[in-house]
mmCIF file of C-alpha atoms (C1' of nucleotides) in Angstrom:
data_model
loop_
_atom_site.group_PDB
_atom_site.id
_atom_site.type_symbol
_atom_site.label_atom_id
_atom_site.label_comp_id
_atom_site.label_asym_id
_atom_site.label_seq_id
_atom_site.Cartn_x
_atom_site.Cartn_y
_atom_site.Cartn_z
ATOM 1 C CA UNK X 1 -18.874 2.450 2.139
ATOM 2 C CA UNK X 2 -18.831 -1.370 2.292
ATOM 3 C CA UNK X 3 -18.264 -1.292 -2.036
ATOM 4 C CA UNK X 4 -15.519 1.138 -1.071
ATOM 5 C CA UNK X 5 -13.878 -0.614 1.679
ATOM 6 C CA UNK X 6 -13.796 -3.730 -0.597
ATOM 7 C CA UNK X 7 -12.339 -1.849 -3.182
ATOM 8 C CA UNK X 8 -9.860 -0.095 -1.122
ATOM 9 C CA UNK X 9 -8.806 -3.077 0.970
ATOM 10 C CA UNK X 10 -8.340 -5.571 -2.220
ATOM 11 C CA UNK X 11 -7.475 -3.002 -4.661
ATOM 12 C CA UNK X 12 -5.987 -0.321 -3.346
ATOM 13 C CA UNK X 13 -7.030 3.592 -2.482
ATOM 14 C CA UNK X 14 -5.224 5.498 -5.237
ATOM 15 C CA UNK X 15 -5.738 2.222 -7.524
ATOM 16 C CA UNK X 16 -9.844 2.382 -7.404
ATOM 17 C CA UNK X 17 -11.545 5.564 -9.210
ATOM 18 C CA UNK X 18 -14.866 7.006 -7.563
ATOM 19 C CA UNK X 19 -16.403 5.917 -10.898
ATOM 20 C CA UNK X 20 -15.834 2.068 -9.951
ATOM 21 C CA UNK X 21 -16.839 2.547 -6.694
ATOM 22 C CA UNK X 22 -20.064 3.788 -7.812
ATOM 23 C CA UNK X 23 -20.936 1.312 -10.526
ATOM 24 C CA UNK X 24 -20.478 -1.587 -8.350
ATOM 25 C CA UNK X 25 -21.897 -0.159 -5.492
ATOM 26 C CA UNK X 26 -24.829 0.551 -7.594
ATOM 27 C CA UNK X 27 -25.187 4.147 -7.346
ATOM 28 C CA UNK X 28 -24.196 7.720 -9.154
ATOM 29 C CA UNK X 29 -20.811 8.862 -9.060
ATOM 30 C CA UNK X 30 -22.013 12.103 -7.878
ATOM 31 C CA UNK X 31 -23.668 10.138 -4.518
ATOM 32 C CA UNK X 32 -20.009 10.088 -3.152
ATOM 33 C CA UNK X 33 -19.426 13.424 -3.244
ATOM 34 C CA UNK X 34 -22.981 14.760 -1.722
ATOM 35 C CA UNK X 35 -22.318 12.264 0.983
ATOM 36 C CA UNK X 36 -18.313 12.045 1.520
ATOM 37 C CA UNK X 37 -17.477 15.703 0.251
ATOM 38 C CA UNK X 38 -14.320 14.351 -1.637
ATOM 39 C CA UNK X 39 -12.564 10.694 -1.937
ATOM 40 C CA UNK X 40 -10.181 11.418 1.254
ATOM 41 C CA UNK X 41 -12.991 11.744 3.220
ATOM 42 C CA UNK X 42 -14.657 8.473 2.074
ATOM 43 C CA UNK X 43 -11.852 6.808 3.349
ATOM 44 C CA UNK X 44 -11.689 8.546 6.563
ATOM 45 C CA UNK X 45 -15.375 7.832 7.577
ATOM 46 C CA UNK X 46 -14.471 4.053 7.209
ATOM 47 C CA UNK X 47 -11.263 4.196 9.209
ATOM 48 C CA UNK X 48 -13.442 6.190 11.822
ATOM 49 C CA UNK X 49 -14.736 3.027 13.194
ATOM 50 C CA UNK X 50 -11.350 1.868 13.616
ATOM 51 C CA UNK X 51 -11.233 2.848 17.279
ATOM 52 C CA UNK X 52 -14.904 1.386 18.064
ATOM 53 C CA UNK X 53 -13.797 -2.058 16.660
ATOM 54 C CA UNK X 54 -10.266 -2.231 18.279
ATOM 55 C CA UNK X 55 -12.244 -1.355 21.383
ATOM 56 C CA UNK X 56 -14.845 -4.043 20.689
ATOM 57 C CA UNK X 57 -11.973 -6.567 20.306
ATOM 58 C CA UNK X 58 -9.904 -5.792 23.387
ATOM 59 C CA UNK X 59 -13.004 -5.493 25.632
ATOM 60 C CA UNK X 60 -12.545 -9.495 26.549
ATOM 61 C CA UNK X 61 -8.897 -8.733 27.544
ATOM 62 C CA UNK X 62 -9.373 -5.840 29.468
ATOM 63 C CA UNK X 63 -12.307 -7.143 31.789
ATOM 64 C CA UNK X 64 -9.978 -10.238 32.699
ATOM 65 C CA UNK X 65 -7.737 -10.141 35.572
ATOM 66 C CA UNK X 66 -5.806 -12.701 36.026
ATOM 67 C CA UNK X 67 -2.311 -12.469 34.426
ATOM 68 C CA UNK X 68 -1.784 -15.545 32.991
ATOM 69 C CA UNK X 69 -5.463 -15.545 31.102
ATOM 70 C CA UNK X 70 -4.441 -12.079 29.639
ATOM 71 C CA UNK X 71 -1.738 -13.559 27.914
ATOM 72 C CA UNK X 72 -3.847 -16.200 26.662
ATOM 73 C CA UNK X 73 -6.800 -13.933 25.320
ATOM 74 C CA UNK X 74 -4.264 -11.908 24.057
ATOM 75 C CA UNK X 75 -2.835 -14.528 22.039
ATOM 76 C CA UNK X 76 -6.192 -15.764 21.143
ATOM 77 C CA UNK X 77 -7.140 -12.431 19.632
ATOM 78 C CA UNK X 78 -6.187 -12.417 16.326
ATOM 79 C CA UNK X 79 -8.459 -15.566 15.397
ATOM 80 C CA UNK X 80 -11.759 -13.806 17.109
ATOM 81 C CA UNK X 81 -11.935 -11.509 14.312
ATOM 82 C CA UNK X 82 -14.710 -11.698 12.128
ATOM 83 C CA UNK X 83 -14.437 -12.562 8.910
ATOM 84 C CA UNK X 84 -16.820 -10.457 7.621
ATOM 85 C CA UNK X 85 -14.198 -7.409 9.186
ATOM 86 C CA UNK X 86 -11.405 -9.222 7.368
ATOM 87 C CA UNK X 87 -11.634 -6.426 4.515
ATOM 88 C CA UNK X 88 -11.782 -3.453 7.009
ATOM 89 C CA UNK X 89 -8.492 -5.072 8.829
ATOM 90 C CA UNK X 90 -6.350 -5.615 5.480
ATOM 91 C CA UNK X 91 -7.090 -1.995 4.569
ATOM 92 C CA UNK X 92 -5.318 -0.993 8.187
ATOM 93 C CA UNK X 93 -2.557 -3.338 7.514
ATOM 94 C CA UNK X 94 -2.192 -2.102 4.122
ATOM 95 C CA UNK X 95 -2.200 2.051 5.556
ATOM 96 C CA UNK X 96 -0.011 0.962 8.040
ATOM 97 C CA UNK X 97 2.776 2.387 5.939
ATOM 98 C CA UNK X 98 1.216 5.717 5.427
ATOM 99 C CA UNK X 99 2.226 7.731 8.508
ATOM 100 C CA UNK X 100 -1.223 9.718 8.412
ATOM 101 C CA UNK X 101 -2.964 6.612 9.007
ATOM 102 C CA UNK X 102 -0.765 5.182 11.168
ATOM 103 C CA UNK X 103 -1.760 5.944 15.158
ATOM 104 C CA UNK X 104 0.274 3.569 17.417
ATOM 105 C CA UNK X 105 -1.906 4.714 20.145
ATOM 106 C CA UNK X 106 -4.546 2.815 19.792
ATOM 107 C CA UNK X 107 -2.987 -0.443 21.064
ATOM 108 C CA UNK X 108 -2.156 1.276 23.902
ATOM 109 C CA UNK X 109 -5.137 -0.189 26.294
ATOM 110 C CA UNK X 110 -4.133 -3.508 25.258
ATOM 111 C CA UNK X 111 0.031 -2.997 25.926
ATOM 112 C CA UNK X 112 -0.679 -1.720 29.194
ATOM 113 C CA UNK X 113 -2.965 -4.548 30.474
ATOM 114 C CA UNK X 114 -0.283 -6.314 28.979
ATOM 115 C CA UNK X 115 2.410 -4.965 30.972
ATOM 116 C CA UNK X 116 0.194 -5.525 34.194
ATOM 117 C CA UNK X 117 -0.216 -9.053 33.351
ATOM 118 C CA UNK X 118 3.669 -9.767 32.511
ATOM 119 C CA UNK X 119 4.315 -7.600 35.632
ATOM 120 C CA UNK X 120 1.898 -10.049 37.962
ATOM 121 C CA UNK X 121 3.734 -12.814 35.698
ATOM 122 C CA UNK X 122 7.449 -11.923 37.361
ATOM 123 C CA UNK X 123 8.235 -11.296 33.676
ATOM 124 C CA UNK X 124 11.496 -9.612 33.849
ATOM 125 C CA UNK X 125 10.915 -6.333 31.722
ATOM 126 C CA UNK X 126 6.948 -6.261 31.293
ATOM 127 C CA UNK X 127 6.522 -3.738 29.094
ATOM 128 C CA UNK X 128 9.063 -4.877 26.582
ATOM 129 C CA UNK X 129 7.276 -7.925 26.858
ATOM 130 C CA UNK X 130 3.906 -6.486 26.360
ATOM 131 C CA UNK X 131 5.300 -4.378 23.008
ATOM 132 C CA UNK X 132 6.721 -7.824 21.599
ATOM 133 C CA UNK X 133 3.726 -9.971 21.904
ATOM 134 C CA UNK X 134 1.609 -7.249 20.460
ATOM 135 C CA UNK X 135 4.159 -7.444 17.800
ATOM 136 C CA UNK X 136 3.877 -11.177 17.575
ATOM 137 C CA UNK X 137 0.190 -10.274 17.523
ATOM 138 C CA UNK X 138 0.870 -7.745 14.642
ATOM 139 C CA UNK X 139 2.556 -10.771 12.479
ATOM 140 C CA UNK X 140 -0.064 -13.778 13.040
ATOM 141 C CA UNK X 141 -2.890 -11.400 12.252
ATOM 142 C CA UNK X 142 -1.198 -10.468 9.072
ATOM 143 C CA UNK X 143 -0.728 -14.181 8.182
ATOM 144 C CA UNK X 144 -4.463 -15.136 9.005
ATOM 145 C CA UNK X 145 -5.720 -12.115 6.418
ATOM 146 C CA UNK X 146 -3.429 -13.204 4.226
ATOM 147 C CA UNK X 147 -3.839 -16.768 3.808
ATOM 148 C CA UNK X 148 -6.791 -17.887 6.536
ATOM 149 C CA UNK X 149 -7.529 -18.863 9.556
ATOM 150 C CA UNK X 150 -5.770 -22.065 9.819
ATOM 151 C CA UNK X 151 -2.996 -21.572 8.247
ATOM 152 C CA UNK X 152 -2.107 -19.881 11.516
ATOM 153 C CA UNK X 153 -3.018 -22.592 13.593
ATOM 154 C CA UNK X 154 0.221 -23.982 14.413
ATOM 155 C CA UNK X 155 1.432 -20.640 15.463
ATOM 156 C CA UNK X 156 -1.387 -19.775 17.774
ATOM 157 C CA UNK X 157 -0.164 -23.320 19.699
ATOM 158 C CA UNK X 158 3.323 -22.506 19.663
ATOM 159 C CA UNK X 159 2.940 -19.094 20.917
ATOM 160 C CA UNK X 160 0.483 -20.431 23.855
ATOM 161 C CA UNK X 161 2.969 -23.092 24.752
ATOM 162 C CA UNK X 162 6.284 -20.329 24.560
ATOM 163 C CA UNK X 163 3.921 -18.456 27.084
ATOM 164 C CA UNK X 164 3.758 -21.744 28.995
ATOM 165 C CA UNK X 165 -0.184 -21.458 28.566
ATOM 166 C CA UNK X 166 -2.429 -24.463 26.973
ATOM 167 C CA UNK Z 1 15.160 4.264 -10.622
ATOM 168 C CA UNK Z 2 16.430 5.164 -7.835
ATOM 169 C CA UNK Z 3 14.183 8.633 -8.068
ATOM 170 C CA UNK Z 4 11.013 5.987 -8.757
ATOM 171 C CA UNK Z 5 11.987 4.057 -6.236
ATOM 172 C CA UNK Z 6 12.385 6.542 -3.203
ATOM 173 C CA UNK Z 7 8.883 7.747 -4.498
ATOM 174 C CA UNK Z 8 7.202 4.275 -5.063
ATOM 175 C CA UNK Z 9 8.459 3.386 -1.464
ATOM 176 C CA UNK Z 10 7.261 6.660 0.790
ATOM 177 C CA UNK Z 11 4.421 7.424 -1.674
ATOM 178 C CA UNK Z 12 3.245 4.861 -3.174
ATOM 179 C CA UNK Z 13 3.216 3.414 -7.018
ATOM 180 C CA UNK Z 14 -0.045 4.069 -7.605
ATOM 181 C CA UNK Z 15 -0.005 7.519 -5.802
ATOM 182 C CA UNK Z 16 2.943 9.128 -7.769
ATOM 183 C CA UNK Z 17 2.573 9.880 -11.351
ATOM 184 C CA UNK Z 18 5.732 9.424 -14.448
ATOM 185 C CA UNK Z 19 5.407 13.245 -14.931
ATOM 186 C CA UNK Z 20 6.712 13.809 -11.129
ATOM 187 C CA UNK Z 21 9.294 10.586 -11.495
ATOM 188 C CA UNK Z 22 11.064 12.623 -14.501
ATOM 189 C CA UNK Z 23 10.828 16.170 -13.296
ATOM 190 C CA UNK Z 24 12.380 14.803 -9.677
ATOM 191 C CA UNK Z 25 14.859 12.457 -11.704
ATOM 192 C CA UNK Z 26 15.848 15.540 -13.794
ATOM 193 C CA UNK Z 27 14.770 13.888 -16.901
ATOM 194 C CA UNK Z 28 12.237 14.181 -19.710
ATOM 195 C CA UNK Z 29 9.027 11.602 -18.989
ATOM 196 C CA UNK Z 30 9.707 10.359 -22.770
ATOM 197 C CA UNK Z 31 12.808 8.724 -21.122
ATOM 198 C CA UNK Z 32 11.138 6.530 -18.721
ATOM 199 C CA UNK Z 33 9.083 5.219 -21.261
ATOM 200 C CA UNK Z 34 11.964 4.872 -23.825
ATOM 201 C CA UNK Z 35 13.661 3.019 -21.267
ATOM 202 C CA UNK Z 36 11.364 0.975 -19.377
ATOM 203 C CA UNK Z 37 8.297 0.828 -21.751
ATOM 204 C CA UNK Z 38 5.919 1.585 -19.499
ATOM 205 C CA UNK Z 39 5.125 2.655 -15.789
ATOM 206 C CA UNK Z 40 4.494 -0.958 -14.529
ATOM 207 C CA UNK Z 41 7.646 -2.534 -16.088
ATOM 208 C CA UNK Z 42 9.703 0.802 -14.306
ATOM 209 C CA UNK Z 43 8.504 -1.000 -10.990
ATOM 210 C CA UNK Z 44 9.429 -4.760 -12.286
ATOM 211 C CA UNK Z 45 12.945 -3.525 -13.148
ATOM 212 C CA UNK Z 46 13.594 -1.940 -9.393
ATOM 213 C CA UNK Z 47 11.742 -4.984 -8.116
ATOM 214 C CA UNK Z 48 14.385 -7.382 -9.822
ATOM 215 C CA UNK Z 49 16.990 -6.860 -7.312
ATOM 216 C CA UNK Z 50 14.946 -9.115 -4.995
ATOM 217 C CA UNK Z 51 16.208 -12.132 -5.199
ATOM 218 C CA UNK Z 52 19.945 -11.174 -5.525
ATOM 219 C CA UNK Z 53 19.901 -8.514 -2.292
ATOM 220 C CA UNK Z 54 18.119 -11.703 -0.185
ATOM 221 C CA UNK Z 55 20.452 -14.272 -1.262
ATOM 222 C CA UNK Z 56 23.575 -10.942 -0.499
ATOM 223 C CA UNK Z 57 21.650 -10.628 2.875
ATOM 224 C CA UNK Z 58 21.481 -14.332 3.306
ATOM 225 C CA UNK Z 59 24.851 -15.142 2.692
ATOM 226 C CA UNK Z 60 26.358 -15.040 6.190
ATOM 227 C CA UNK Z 61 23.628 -17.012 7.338
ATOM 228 C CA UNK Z 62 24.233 -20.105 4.451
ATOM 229 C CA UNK Z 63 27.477 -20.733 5.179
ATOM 230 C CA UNK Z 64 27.189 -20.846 9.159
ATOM 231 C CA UNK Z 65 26.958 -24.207 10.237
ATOM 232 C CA UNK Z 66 26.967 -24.219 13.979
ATOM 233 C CA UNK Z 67 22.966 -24.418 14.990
ATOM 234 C CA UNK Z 68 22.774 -21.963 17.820
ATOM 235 C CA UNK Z 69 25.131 -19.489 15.818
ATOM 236 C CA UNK Z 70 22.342 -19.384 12.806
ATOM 237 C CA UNK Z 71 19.858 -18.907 14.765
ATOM 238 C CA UNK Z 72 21.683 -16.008 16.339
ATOM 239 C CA UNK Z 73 22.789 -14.566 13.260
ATOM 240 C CA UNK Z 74 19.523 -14.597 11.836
ATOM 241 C CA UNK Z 75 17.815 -12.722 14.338
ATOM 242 C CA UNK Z 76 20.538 -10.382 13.829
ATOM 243 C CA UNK Z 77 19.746 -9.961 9.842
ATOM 244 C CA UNK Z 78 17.032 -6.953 10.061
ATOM 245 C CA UNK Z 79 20.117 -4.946 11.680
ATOM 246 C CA UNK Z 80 23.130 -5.388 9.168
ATOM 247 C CA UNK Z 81 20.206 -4.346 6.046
ATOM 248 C CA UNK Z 82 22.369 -0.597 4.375
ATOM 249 C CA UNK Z 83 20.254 2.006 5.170
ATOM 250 C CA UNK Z 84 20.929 2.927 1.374
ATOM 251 C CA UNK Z 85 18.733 0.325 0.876
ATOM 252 C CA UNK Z 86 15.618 0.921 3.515
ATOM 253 C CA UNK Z 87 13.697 3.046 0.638
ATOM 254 C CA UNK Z 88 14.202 -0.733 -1.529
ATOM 255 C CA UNK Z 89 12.843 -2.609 1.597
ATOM 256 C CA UNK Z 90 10.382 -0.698 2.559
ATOM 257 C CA UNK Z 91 8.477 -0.613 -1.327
ATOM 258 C CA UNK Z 92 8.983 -4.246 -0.703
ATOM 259 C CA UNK Z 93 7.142 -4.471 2.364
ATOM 260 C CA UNK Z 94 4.469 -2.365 1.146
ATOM 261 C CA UNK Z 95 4.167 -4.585 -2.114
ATOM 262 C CA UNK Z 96 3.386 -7.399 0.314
ATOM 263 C CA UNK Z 97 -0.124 -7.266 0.665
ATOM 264 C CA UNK Z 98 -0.269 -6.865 -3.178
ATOM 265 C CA UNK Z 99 -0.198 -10.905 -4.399
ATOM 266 C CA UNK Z 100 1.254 -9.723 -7.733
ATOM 267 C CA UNK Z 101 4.634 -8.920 -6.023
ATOM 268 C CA UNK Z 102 4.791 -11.180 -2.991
ATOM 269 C CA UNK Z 103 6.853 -14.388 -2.943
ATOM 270 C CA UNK Z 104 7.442 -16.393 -0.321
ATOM 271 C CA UNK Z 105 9.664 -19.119 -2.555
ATOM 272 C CA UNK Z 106 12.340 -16.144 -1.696
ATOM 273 C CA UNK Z 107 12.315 -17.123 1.927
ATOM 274 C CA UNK Z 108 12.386 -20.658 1.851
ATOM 275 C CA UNK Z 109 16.717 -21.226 1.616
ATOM 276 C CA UNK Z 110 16.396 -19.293 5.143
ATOM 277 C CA UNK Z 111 13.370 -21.441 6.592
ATOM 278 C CA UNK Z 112 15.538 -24.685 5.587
ATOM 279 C CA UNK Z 113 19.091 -23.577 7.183
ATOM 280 C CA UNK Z 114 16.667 -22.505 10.288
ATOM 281 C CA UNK Z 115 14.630 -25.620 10.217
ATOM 282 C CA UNK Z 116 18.074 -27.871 9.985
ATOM 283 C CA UNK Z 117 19.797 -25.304 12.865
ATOM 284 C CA UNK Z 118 16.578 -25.787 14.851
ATOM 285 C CA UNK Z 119 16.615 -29.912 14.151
ATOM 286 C CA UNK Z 120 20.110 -29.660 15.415
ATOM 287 C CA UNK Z 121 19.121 -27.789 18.810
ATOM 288 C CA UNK Z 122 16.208 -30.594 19.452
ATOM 289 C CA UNK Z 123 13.405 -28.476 19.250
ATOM 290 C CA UNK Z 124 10.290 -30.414 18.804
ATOM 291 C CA UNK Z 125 8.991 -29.284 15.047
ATOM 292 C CA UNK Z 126 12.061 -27.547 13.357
ATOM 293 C CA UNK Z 127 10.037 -26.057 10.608
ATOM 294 C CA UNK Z 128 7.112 -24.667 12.617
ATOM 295 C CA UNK Z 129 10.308 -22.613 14.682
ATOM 296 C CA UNK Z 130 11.975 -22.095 11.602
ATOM 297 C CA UNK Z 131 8.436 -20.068 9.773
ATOM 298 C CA UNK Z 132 7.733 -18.887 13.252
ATOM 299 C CA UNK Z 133 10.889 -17.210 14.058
ATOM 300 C CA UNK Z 134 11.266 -15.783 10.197
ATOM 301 C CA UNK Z 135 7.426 -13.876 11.172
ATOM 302 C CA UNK Z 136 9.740 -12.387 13.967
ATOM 303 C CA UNK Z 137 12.503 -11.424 11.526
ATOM 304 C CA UNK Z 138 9.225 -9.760 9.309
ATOM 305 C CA UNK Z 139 8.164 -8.000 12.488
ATOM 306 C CA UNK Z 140 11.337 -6.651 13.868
ATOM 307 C CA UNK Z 141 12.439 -5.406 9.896
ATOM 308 C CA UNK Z 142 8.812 -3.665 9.663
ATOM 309 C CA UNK Z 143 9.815 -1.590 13.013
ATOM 310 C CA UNK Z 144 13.258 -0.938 11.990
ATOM 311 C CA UNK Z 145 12.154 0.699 8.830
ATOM 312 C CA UNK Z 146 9.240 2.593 10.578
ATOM 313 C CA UNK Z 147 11.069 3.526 13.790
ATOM 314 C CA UNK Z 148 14.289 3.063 13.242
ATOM 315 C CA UNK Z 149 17.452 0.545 13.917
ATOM 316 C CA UNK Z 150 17.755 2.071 18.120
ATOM 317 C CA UNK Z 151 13.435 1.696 18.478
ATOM 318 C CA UNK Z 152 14.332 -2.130 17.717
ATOM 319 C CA UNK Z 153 17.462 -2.738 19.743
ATOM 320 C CA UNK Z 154 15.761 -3.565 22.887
ATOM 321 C CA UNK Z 155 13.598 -5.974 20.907
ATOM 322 C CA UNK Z 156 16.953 -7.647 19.552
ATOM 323 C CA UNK Z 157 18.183 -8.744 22.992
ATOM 324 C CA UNK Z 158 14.900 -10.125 23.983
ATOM 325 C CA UNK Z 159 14.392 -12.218 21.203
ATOM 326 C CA UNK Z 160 18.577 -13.469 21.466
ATOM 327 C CA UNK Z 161 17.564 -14.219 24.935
ATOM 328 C CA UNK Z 162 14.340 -16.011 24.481
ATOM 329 C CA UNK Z 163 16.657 -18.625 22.122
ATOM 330 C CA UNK Z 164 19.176 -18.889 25.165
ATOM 331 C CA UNK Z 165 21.430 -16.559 22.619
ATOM 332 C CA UNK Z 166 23.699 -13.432 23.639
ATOM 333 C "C1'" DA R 1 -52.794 18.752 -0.853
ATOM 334 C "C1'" DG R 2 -48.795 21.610 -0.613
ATOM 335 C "C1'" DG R 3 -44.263 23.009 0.790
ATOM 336 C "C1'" DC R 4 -39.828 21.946 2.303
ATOM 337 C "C1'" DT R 5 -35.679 19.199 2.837
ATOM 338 C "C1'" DA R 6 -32.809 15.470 1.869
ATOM 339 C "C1'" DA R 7 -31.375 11.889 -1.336
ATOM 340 C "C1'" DG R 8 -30.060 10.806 -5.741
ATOM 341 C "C1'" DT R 9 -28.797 11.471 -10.705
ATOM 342 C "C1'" DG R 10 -26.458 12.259 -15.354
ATOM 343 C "C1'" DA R 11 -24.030 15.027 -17.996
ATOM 344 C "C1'" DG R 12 -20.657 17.628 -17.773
ATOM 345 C "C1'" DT R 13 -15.695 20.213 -16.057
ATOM 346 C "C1'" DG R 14 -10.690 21.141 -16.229
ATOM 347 C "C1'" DA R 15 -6.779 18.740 -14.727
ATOM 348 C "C1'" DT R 16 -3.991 15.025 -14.956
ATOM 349 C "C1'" DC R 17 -2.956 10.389 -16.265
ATOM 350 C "C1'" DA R 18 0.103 6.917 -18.908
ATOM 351 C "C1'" DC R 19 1.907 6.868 -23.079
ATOM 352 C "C1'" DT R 20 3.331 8.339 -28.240
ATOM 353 C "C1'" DT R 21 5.573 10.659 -31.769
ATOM 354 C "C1'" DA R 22 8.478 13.515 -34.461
ATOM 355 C "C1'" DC R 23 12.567 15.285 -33.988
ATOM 356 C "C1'" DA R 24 17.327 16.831 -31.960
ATOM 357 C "C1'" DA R 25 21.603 15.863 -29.595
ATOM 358 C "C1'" DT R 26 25.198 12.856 -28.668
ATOM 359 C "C1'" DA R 27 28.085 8.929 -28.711
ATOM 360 C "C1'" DT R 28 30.389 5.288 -31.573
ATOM 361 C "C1'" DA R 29 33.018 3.361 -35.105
ATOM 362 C "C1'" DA R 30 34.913 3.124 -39.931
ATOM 363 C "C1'" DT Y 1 34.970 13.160 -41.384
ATOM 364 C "C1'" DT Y 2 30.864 10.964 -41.863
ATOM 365 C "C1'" DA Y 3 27.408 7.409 -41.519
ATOM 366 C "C1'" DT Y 4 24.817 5.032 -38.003
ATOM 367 C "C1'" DA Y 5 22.907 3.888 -33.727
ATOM 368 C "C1'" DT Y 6 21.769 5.376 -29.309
ATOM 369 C "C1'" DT Y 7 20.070 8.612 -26.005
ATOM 370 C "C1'" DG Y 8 17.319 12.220 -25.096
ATOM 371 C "C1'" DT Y 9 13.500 15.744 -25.514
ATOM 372 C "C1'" DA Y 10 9.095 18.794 -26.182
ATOM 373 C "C1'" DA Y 11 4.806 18.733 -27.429
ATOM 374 C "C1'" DG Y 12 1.453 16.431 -27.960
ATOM 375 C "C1'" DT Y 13 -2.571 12.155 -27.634
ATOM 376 C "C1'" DG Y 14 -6.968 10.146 -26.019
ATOM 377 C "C1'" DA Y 15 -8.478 8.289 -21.789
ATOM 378 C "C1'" DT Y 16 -9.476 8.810 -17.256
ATOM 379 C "C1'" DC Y 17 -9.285 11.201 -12.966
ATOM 380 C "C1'" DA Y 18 -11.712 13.656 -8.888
ATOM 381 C "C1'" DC Y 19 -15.156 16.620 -8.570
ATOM 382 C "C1'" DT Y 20 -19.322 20.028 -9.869
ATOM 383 C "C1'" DC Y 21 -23.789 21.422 -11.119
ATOM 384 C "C1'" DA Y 22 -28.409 21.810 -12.644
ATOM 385 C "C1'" DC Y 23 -31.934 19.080 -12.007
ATOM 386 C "C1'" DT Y 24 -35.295 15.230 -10.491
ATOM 387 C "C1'" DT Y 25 -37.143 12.130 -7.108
ATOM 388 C "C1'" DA Y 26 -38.595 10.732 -2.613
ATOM 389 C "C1'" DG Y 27 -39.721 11.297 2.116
ATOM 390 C "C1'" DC Y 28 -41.906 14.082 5.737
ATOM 391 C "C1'" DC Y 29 -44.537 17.496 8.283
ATOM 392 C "C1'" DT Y 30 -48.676 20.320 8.666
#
DNA sequence: AGGCTAAGTGAGTGATCACTTACAATATAA
DNA sequence: TTATATTGTAAGTGATCACTCACTTAGCCT
């Protein structure tokens, strides 16, 4: 699974054959297939821990209360991430465009203590608010897996001091 | 083309094979290869419109010269894209996280008429705006041609509001 | 030890892949 | 009209694809 996320996240799903995946994950081609049933499903029981890790990340939002440190941890999310996951998050990014992958509902936890927060904030719409950070959110995560950590540096302070945070 | 492109785009290039490009172009598979040479250079020929449907899309933008009114136009550029041409955009999008086919050179005349707009309004680091604000151009295009042009209207206003716009 | 199950393999399978080739139809120009 | 170049096709090609199958190996319980 970890040779095929590689693969799939770097490479691409339809790019990689089964045969590659085995050879450099050092087993028989036929290994998949007793374990996975087919290649679909290979891919599916890596994106299952999508939920689980988008959980793990939010859970230092969600247990803070006051509004203004939301926003902050919020904004602060995208460079928690660890590097190590950096494959399994480009291969989300990169299914983002295939509606069967796509499932907008699992930012939902974080939009609504979002809204909260903007609500407590006097923000004057606090859900749209909430839907364009995450979207903000959406754009310096994709710059940090695509060229590092610091290159989005200078965004992370802007952002904090548009949100009057920092 | 424009057969391989609607497929490459909603699909994928590695997903769809020349056989079902020719038999949904109406054509023999021979053809494409007559034509383009091979399956990669089919892609390189749709994907050399780039640069000449930016600089089209940019063109407005270039010869503004009143700051606030660039700035305001820009954020305005994901809505006046044809939808003829969301199948074009959308391959493009989806080529992004392949480092083959992304180029950020392409952006850069933008970045400097927003970094010289921004300059002119007295924001404190011009460029930094200018990169930041073309992320929220990325962001608001990516939901347009996911969602739709109405999903992103509300975002439009906040943003024109947010730079004192509208 | 023996018996059972799960894990793992290597050599296939037909289907499909990108691409080629030999040839036919059509347009162009004198 | 006729010679020539261009545009198009049908039927392949070997390579590679996802997947199967008969079989071996390894772990585990009694």
């Amino acid at each position: 699974m970890d040779t095929a996320l590689d693969l799939f996240a770097n490479v691409g799903y339809d790019a990689v054959p089964t045969s590659r995946i085995a050879r450099e994950a050092g087993v028989s081609e036929g290994l998949i297939f007793r374990h996975f049933g087919n290649k679909k499903k290979l891919l599916e029981a890596i994106m299952a821990s999508t939920e689980r890790r988008l959980q793990e990340a939010f859970a230092g939002v969600i247990e803070e209360d006051e509004p203004a440190e939301v926003v902050r941890k919020v904004i602060l999310l995208p460079f928690t991430i660890d590097e190590n996951e950096y494959d399994f998050w480009r291969l989300q990014f990169k299914l983002k465009w295939d509606k069967e992958y796509y499932n907008p509902r699992l930012m939902e936890p974080l939009i609504q203590k979002l809204t909260v927060a903007f609500g407590g904030l006097q923000y004057r719409d606090p859900e749209l608010e909430a839907r364009f950070l995450e979207q903000i959110l959406d754009t310096i995560s994709t710059q940090i897996l695509r060229e590092g950590r610091e290159a989005a540096l200078p965004f992370r302070d802007l952002v904090l001091a548009k949100y009057g945070l920092q």
